[in-house]
């Protein structure tokens, strides 16, 4: 079998069966993205007020003492003007006086929970998770093949063909090709990052950082949030200290006797990846363990830092959430065009085979 016919066969037949899983993933992605945008647009009735380092230390100490299950505390920013604490499956929003103004439990949102797990593993546990990952990878390959096939016949297509003029298969097919081209690169990134989120071992190692032993880091006062946050802020006086987090504890595990807290910063408010610079300090000893800016990471570390944010917009701007949600919505439309065209052609082929010579006369 020659290369081009083989690629067409793979794109059409394998692509059709993969489109079943992709339609589920993309349609649920549209819902999750829309919910994320609604959440971000809700300022909880708060206005942004910059906090001093002393006040941030008081908030951190109070929340971690009052809610020991919480794993992170986020301070008000221009894009999230309220105090926010989170743990696995639970988030709490606070006003400036640390009064609870909103509490969300993942378990109490059955529709959201169902759609999230449908997106993640088709409600089939680990089997569905790995099925989803490999379907996403194959979907990415189908997308790349589609770009190559378009390139071979690119002179025969026009921009106006992006919107189908009628419901004929030829019009839907041209629209599929043109719309698919527009979203091919972001769709490929979504497919590849979805695969990598499941297979974390392929990229998590690139995020590990070994501090240079020759660099002397400042020591802060043991068990003092104010002194430790002030020391961390002094390292990067031009950056905004936006969050403090600790390692999450597994259910049933014994509480750790010592914890290393990650203090995260935004160097610029308009960058794509937020909270990308971090300083790690041992709270019990006041020892600063590591200092790392995203710009100082090697290329592999910078790429690995974007694996999850590119897929689910974690710590990314509102505009990016809107972008990938739109890509997912267009992807659903394209897949529906594909399913209808494929069904028509398969049905036509079946009818042709079953017709007798007399019927064809």
Coordinates of C-alpha atoms in Angstrom, one line a residue:
X1 CA 0.0 0.0 0.0
X2 CA 1.4 3.4 -1.0
X3 CA 2.0 6.1 1.6
X4 CA -0.8 8.6 0.7
X5 CA -3.6 6.0 0.4
X6 CA -2.4 4.4 3.6
X7 CA -2.5 7.8 5.4
X8 CA -6.0 8.5 4.0
X9 CA -7.2 5.1 5.2
X10 CA -5.8 5.8 8.7
X11 CA -7.2 9.3 8.8
X12 CA -10.7 8.2 7.7
X13 CA -11.2 4.8 9.4
X14 CA -9.1 5.1 12.5
X15 CA -10.1 8.8 12.8
X16 CA -13.8 7.8 12.6
X17 CA -13.5 5.4 15.6
X18 CA -11.3 7.8 17.5
X19 CA -13.8 10.5 16.9
X20 CA -16.3 8.7 19.1
X21 CA -14.0 9.1 22.2
X22 CA -12.9 12.6 21.0
X23 CA -16.5 13.8 20.8
X24 CA -17.0 12.8 24.4
X25 CA -13.8 14.4 25.5
X26 CA -14.3 17.7 23.6
X27 CA -18.0 18.1 24.5
X28 CA -17.2 17.6 28.2
X29 CA -14.3 19.9 27.8
X30 CA -16.6 22.7 26.5
X31 CA -18.7 22.3 29.6
X32 CA -15.7 22.3 32.0
X33 CA -14.2 25.3 30.2
X34 CA -17.5 27.2 30.4
X35 CA -17.8 26.5 34.1
X36 CA -14.2 27.6 34.6
X37 CA -14.9 30.9 32.8
X38 CA -18.0 31.5 34.9
X39 CA -16.0 30.8 38.1
X40 CA -13.3 33.3 37.0
X41 CA -15.8 36.0 36.2
X42 CA -17.3 35.8 39.7
X43 CA -15.4 38.2 42.0
X44 CA -17.4 37.1 45.0
X45 CA -18.4 40.8 45.5
X46 CA -14.8 41.7 46.4
X47 CA -12.5 44.4 45.1
X48 CA -8.8 44.0 44.8
X49 CA -6.7 45.4 47.6
X50 CA -3.0 44.7 47.8
X51 CA -1.9 43.1 51.0
X52 CA 1.3 43.7 53.0
X53 CA 3.7 40.8 53.6
X54 CA 2.7 41.0 57.3
X55 CA -1.0 40.6 56.5
X56 CA -0.2 37.7 54.2
X57 CA 1.7 36.0 57.0
X58 CA -1.3 36.4 59.3
X59 CA -3.7 35.0 56.7
X60 CA -1.4 32.0 56.1
X61 CA -1.0 31.2 59.7
X62 CA -4.8 31.6 60.5
X63 CA -6.0 29.5 57.6
X64 CA -3.6 26.6 58.0
X65 CA -4.4 26.5 61.8
X66 CA -8.2 26.8 61.2
X67 CA -8.3 24.4 58.2
X68 CA -5.4 22.0 58.6
X69 CA -6.7 20.0 55.6
X70 CA -6.1 22.9 53.2
X71 CA -3.0 22.5 51.0
X72 CA -2.8 26.0 49.6
X73 CA -3.6 29.6 50.3
X74 CA -3.9 32.2 47.6
X75 CA -3.8 35.9 48.2
X76 CA -5.9 38.5 46.3
X77 CA -4.8 39.5 42.8
X78 CA -6.2 41.7 40.1
X79 CA -7.7 38.7 38.4
X80 CA -8.9 37.0 41.6
X81 CA -9.7 39.7 44.2
X82 CA -10.4 37.4 47.2
X83 CA -8.5 35.1 49.5
X84 CA -8.7 31.5 48.4
X85 CA -7.9 28.2 50.2
X86 CA -8.0 24.8 48.6
X87 CA -7.6 21.1 49.3
X88 CA -8.4 18.1 47.2
X89 CA -12.1 18.3 46.4
X90 CA -12.7 21.5 48.4
X91 CA -12.3 25.2 48.0
X92 CA -13.1 28.1 50.3
X93 CA -13.2 31.8 49.4
X94 CA -12.7 34.5 52.1
X95 CA -13.0 38.3 52.3
X96 CA -10.3 40.5 53.7
X97 CA -11.4 39.7 57.3
X98 CA -11.3 35.9 56.6
X99 CA -15.0 35.5 56.7
X100 CA -16.1 32.6 54.5
X101 CA -18.0 33.9 51.5
X102 CA -18.2 30.8 49.4
X103 CA -17.5 27.1 49.9
X104 CA -17.4 24.5 47.2
X105 CA -17.3 20.7 47.7
X106 CA -16.6 18.6 44.6
X107 CA -18.8 15.9 46.1
X108 CA -21.7 18.2 46.3
X109 CA -21.7 19.1 42.6
X110 CA -22.9 15.8 41.1
X111 CA -23.3 17.1 37.5
X112 CA -19.9 18.7 37.5
X113 CA -18.3 15.7 39.1
X114 CA -19.9 13.3 36.6
X115 CA -18.9 15.4 33.6
X116 CA -15.3 15.8 34.9
X117 CA -14.8 12.0 35.3
X118 CA -16.5 11.4 32.0
X119 CA -13.9 13.8 30.5
X120 CA -11.1 12.1 32.5
X121 CA -11.8 8.4 32.2
X122 CA -15.2 7.9 30.6
X123 CA -16.5 6.8 34.1
X124 CA -14.5 3.6 33.8
X125 CA -11.8 4.0 36.3
X126 CA -8.1 3.3 35.4
X127 CA -9.1 1.4 32.3
X128 CA -11.0 4.5 31.0
X129 CA -8.1 6.7 32.0
X130 CA -5.6 4.8 29.9
X131 CA -8.1 4.4 27.1
X132 CA -8.6 8.1 27.0
X133 CA -4.8 8.7 27.0
X134 CA -4.1 6.5 24.0
X135 CA -7.2 7.7 22.2
X136 CA -5.9 11.3 22.7
X137 CA -2.5 10.3 21.3
X138 CA -4.0 8.6 18.3
X139 CA -6.2 11.6 17.8
X140 CA -3.1 13.8 17.7
X141 CA -1.6 11.6 15.1
X142 CA -4.8 11.7 13.0
X143 CA -4.7 15.5 13.3
X144 CA -1.1 15.7 12.0
X145 CA -2.0 13.3 9.1
X146 CA -4.9 15.6 8.3
X147 CA -2.6 18.6 8.0
X148 CA -0.3 16.7 5.7
X149 CA -3.2 15.6 3.5
X150 CA -4.5 19.1 3.3
X151 CA -1.1 20.4 2.3
X152 CA -1.0 18.1 -0.7
X153 CA -4.3 19.6 -2.1
X154 CA -4.2 23.0 -0.5
X155 CA -4.6 24.9 -3.7
X156 CA -8.1 23.5 -4.2
X157 CA -9.6 25.0 -1.1
X158 CA -10.9 28.4 -0.2
X159 CA -11.6 30.2 3.0
X160 CA -15.3 30.6 2.2
X161 CA -15.6 26.8 2.3
X162 CA -15.1 26.9 6.1
X163 CA -18.9 27.4 6.6
X164 CA -21.0 24.7 4.8
X165 CA -23.5 26.1 2.3
X166 CA -25.8 23.1 2.6
X167 CA -26.0 19.7 4.2
X168 CA -24.5 17.8 1.3
X169 CA -21.5 15.6 2.1
X170 CA -19.2 17.5 -0.2
X171 CA -20.0 20.8 1.5
X172 CA -19.6 19.2 5.0
X173 CA -16.3 17.6 4.0
X174 CA -14.8 20.8 2.8
X175 CA -15.9 22.5 5.9
X176 CA -14.4 19.7 8.0
X177 CA -11.0 20.2 6.2
X178 CA -10.9 24.0 6.5
X179 CA -12.1 24.2 10.1
X180 CA -9.9 21.3 11.0
X181 CA -6.9 23.2 9.7
X182 CA -7.7 26.3 11.8
X183 CA -7.7 24.3 15.1
X184 CA -5.2 21.6 14.1
X185 CA -2.3 22.9 16.1
X186 CA -4.1 23.7 19.4
X187 CA -6.1 20.5 19.0
X188 CA -2.9 18.5 18.7
X189 CA -1.5 20.3 21.8
X190 CA -4.6 19.4 23.7
X191 CA -4.4 15.7 22.6
X192 CA -0.7 15.4 23.4
X193 CA -1.0 17.2 26.8
X194 CA -3.9 15.0 27.7
X195 CA -1.8 11.9 27.0
X196 CA 1.1 13.3 29.1
X197 CA -1.1 14.1 32.0
X198 CA -1.9 10.4 32.4
X199 CA 1.7 9.4 31.8
X200 CA 3.4 11.8 34.2
X201 CA 6.6 9.8 34.4
X202 CA 7.5 11.0 30.9
X203 CA 7.9 14.7 32.0
X204 CA 7.7 15.2 35.8
X205 CA 11.4 14.6 36.1
X206 CA 12.2 17.7 34.0
X207 CA 10.5 19.8 36.7
X208 CA 12.9 18.6 39.5
X209 CA 15.5 21.1 40.4
X210 CA 18.7 20.5 42.3
X211 CA 19.9 23.7 44.1
X212 CA 23.5 24.8 43.6
X213 CA 25.3 24.0 46.8
X214 CA 27.7 26.8 46.3
X215 CA 24.9 29.4 46.5
X216 CA 24.3 30.5 50.1
X217 CA 20.5 31.1 50.7
X218 CA 19.3 33.3 53.5
X219 CA 18.1 31.8 56.8
X220 CA 14.8 32.9 58.3
X221 CA 13.3 32.5 61.8
X222 CA 12.0 29.0 62.5
X223 CA 8.2 28.6 62.7
X224 CA 7.6 32.3 61.8
X225 CA 5.4 32.9 58.8
X226 CA 6.1 36.6 58.9
X227 CA 9.9 36.3 58.9
X228 CA 9.9 33.5 56.3
X229 CA 7.5 35.3 53.9
X230 CA 9.5 38.5 54.4
X231 CA 12.7 36.7 53.6
X232 CA 11.2 35.2 50.5
X233 CA 9.8 38.5 49.3
X234 CA 13.2 40.2 49.9
X235 CA 14.7 37.7 47.4
X236 CA 12.4 39.0 44.6
X237 CA 11.2 42.5 45.8
X238 CA 9.7 43.3 42.3
X239 CA 7.6 40.1 42.2
X240 CA 4.1 39.7 43.8
X241 CA 3.9 36.9 46.4
X242 CA 0.6 35.2 45.5
X243 CA 0.4 31.8 47.2
X244 CA 1.7 29.5 49.8
X245 CA 1.2 25.7 49.5
X246 CA 2.3 22.5 51.2
X247 CA 2.4 18.9 49.9
X248 CA -0.9 17.2 49.9
X249 CA -1.4 14.3 52.3
X250 CA -2.8 11.1 51.1
X251 CA -6.0 9.8 52.7
X252 CA -5.1 7.6 55.7
X253 CA -1.5 8.7 55.7
X254 CA 0.1 9.9 59.0
X255 CA 0.6 13.7 59.1
X256 CA 4.2 14.7 58.3
X257 CA 6.3 15.9 61.2
X258 CA 8.0 18.5 59.0
X259 CA 6.7 20.2 55.8
X260 CA 8.5 22.2 53.1
X261 CA 6.2 25.0 52.0
X262 CA 6.3 26.4 48.4
X263 CA 5.9 30.2 48.2
X264 CA 4.9 31.2 44.7
X265 CA 5.3 34.5 42.9
X266 CA 4.1 36.4 39.9
X267 CA 6.9 38.4 38.3
X268 CA 4.5 40.0 35.7
X269 CA 0.8 40.1 35.9
X270 CA 0.3 39.7 32.2
X271 CA 2.3 36.5 31.6
X272 CA 0.7 33.3 30.4
X273 CA 1.8 31.0 33.2
X274 CA 1.2 32.5 36.6
X275 CA 2.7 31.4 39.9
X276 CA 5.6 30.0 37.9
X277 CA 8.4 31.3 40.2
X278 CA 8.8 29.6 43.6
X279 CA 10.8 29.6 46.8
X280 CA 10.8 26.5 49.1
X281 CA 11.3 26.9 52.8
X282 CA 11.1 24.5 55.7
X283 CA 8.7 26.1 58.1
X284 CA 10.0 24.2 61.2
X285 CA 13.6 25.3 60.7
X286 CA 13.3 28.4 58.6
X287 CA 15.8 27.0 56.1
X288 CA 15.4 28.2 52.5
X289 CA 15.8 25.0 50.5
X290 CA 15.5 26.3 46.9
X291 CA 14.9 29.4 44.8
X292 CA 13.8 29.0 41.2
X293 CA 12.4 31.3 38.6
X294 CA 10.6 29.9 35.5
X295 CA 13.0 31.9 33.3
X296 CA 16.0 30.0 35.0
X297 CA 14.7 26.6 34.1
X298 CA 16.3 24.6 31.3
X299 CA 14.3 24.3 28.1
X300 CA 13.0 20.9 29.1
X301 CA 11.7 22.2 32.4
X302 CA 10.0 25.2 30.8
X303 CA 8.2 22.9 28.4
X304 CA 7.2 20.5 31.2
X305 CA 5.8 23.4 33.2
X306 CA 3.2 23.9 30.5
X307 CA 2.0 20.4 30.1
X308 CA -1.0 20.7 32.4
X309 CA -1.6 24.5 32.0
X310 CA -1.9 24.1 28.2
X311 CA -4.5 21.4 28.7
X312 CA -6.8 22.7 31.5
X313 CA -5.6 26.4 31.7
X314 CA -4.4 26.0 35.3
X315 CA -2.8 29.3 36.3
X316 CA -3.4 30.6 32.8
X317 CA -5.3 33.8 31.8
X318 CA -9.0 34.0 31.1
X319 CA -8.4 34.5 27.4
X320 CA -6.6 31.2 27.2
X321 CA -9.6 29.4 28.8
X322 CA -11.9 31.0 26.2
X323 CA -9.5 30.0 23.4
X324 CA -9.3 26.3 24.2
X325 CA -13.0 26.1 25.0
X326 CA -13.7 27.6 21.5
X327 CA -11.3 25.1 20.0
X328 CA -13.1 22.2 21.7
X329 CA -16.5 23.6 20.5
X330 CA -15.2 23.8 16.9
X331 CA -13.8 20.3 17.3
X332 CA -17.2 19.0 18.3
X333 CA -18.8 20.6 15.1
X334 CA -16.1 19.1 12.9
X335 CA -16.5 15.6 14.4
X336 CA -20.3 15.8 13.9
X337 CA -19.7 16.7 10.2
X338 CA -17.3 13.8 10.0
X339 CA -19.7 11.3 11.5
X340 CA -22.5 12.3 9.2
X341 CA -20.4 12.2 6.1
X342 CA -18.8 8.9 7.0
X343 CA -22.2 7.4 7.8
X344 CA -23.6 8.5 4.4
X345 CA -20.7 7.1 2.5
X346 CA -20.7 3.8 4.4
X347 CA -24.4 3.5 3.8
X348 CA -24.1 4.3 0.1
X349 CA -21.3 1.7 -0.3
X350 CA -23.5 -0.9 1.5
X351 CA -26.5 -0.1 -0.8
X352 CA -24.3 -0.3 -3.9
X353 CA -23.0 -3.8 -2.9
X354 CA -26.5 -5.1 -2.2
X355 CA -28.1 -3.8 -5.4
X356 CA -28.6 -6.3 -8.3
X357 CA -27.6 -5.6 -11.9
X358 CA -31.3 -5.3 -12.7
X359 CA -31.8 -2.7 -10.0
X360 CA -28.9 -0.7 -11.3
X361 CA -30.2 -0.7 -14.9

